[in-house]
Short mmCIF file of C-alpha atoms in Angstrom, two decimals:
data_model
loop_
_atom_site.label_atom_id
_atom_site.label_comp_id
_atom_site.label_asym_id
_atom_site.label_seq_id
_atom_site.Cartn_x
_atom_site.Cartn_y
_atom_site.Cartn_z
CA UNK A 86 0.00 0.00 0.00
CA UNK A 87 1.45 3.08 -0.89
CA UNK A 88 1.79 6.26 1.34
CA UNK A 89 -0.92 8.60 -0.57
CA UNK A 90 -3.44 5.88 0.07
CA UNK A 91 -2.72 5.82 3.69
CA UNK A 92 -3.24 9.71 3.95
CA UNK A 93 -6.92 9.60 2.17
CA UNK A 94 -8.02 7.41 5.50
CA UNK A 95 -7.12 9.64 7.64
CA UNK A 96 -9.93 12.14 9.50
CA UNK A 97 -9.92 14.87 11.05
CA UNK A 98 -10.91 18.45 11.93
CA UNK A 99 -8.34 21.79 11.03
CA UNK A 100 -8.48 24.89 9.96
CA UNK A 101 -5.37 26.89 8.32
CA UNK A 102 -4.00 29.65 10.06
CA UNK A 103 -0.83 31.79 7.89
CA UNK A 104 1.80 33.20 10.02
CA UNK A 105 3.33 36.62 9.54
CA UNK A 106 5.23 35.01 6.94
CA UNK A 107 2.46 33.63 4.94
CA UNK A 108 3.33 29.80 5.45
CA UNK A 109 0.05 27.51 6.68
CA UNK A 110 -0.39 25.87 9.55
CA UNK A 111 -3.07 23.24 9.98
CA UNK A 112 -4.85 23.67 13.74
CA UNK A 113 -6.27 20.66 14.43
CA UNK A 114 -9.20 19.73 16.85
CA UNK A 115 -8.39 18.61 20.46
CA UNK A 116 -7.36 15.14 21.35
CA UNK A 117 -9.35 13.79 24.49
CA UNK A 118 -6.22 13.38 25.95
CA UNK A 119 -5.36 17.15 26.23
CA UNK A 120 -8.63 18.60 27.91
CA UNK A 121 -7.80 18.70 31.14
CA UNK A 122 -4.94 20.98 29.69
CA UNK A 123 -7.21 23.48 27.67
CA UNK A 124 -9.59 23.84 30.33
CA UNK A 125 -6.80 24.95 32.75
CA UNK A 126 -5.48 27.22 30.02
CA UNK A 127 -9.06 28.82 29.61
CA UNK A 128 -10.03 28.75 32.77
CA UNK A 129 -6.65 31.21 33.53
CA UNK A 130 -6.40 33.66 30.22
CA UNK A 131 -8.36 35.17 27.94
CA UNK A 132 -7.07 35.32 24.49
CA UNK A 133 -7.76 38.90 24.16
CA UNK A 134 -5.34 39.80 26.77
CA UNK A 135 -2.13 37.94 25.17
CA UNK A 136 -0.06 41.35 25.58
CA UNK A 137 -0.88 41.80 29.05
CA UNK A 138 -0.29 38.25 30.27
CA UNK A 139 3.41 38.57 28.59
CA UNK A 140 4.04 41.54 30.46
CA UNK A 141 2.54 40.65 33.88
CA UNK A 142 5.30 40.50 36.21
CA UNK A 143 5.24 37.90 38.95
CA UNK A 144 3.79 38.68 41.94
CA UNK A 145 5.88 37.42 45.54
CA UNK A 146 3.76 36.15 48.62
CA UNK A 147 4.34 39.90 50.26
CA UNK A 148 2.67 41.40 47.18
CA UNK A 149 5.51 43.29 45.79
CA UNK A 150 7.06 42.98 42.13
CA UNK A 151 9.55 40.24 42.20
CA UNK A 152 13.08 40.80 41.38
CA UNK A 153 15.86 38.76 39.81
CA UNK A 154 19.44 39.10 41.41
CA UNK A 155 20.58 41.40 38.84
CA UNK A 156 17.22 43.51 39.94
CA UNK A 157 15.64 43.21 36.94
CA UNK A 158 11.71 42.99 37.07
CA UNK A 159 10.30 38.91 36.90
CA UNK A 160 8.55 38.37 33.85
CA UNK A 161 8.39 34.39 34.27
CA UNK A 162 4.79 34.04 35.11
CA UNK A 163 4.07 31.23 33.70
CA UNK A 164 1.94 32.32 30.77
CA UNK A 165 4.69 31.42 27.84
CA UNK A 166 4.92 27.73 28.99
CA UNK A 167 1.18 27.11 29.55
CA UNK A 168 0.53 28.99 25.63
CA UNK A 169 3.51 26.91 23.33
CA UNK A 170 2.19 24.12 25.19
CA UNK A 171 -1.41 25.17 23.78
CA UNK A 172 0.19 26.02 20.46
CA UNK A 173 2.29 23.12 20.12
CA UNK A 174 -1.26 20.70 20.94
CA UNK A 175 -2.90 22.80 18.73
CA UNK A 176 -0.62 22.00 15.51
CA UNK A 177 -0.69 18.35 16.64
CA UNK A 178 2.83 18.32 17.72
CA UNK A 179 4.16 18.31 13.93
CA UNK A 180 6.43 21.71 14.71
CA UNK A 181 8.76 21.90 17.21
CA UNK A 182 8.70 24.75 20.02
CA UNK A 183 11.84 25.68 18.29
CA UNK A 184 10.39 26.02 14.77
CA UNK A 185 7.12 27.58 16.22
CA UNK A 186 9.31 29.99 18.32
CA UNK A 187 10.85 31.38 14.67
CA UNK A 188 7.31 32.67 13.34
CA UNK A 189 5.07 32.79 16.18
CA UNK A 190 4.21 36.20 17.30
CA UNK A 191 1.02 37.73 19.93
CA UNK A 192 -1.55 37.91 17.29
CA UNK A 193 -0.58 34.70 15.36
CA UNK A 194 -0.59 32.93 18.96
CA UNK A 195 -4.11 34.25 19.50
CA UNK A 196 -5.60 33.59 16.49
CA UNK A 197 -4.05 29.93 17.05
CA UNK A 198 -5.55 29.41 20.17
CA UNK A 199 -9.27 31.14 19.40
CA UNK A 200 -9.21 28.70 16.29
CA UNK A 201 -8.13 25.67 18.20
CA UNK A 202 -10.74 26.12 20.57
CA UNK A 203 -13.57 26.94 17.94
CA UNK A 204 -12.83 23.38 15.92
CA UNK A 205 -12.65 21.41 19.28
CA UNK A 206 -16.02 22.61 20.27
CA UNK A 207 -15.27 25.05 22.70
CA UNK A 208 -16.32 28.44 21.92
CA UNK A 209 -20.53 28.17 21.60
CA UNK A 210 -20.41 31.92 20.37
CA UNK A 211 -16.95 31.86 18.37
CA UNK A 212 -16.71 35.01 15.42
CA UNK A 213 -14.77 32.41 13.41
CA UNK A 214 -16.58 30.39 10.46
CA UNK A 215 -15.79 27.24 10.13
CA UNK A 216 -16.37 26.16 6.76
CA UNK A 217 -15.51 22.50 5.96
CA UNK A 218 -13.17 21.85 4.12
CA UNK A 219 -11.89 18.02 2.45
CA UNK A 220 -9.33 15.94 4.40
CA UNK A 221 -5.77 17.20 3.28
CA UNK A 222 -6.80 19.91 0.91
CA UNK A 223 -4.69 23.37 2.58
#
């Protein structure tokens, strides 16, 4: 059997999102495996405040801006982590954080994620259409 007829078998649910770039990327529908992940994510950030969650500095337990030794302002929140590892589900795991890292800017990264959770069902009220398109046709 050769490898073409392998790939017409195959189902699934995506939508194309282009980077700054132009190059597609397919954003496929959530595995089962991964919702206990994506409700965390959504229960913590909004994807309309993507900015502000890159610039929120951590917070210590006294309340006051935390500082790194060189007194430099804490930006490691937690918010980068928790959205590759949204991004990187989202495109299936076919890119690495690496290659993501090279094109992936705030708006792409929110687009991603609002598109994500539109084909895996979880925006009722999403602006996005989702038209249908055939398996493997970009």
């Amino acid at each position: 059997m050769n490898d073409e007829k392998k790939d017409d078998n195959v189902i699934g649910l995506y939508e194309i999102v282009r980077d700054r770039y132009g190059k597609k990327h397919k954003v496929y529908s959530a595995r089962f495996k991964d919702l206990h992940t994506i409700m965390n994510f959504t229960q913590h950030y909004s994807p309309d405040s993507f900015g502000l969650y890159m610039l929120a500095p951590v917070i210590d337990k006294d309340g006051e801006v935390d500082m790194d030794a060189e007194g430099n302002i804490n930006y490691d929140n937690g918010f980068y982590d928790d959205l590759m590892e949204m991004i990187e589900m989202a495109l299936d795991h076919r890119e690495t954080r690496e290659q993501i890292e090279e094109w992936l800017d705030i708006e792409v990264a929110r687009n991603i994620i609002m598109v994500y959770l539109c084909v895996s069902q979880f925006k009722k009220n999403s602006p996005l259409s989702l038209e249908k398109k055939p398996i493997g046709e970009i």
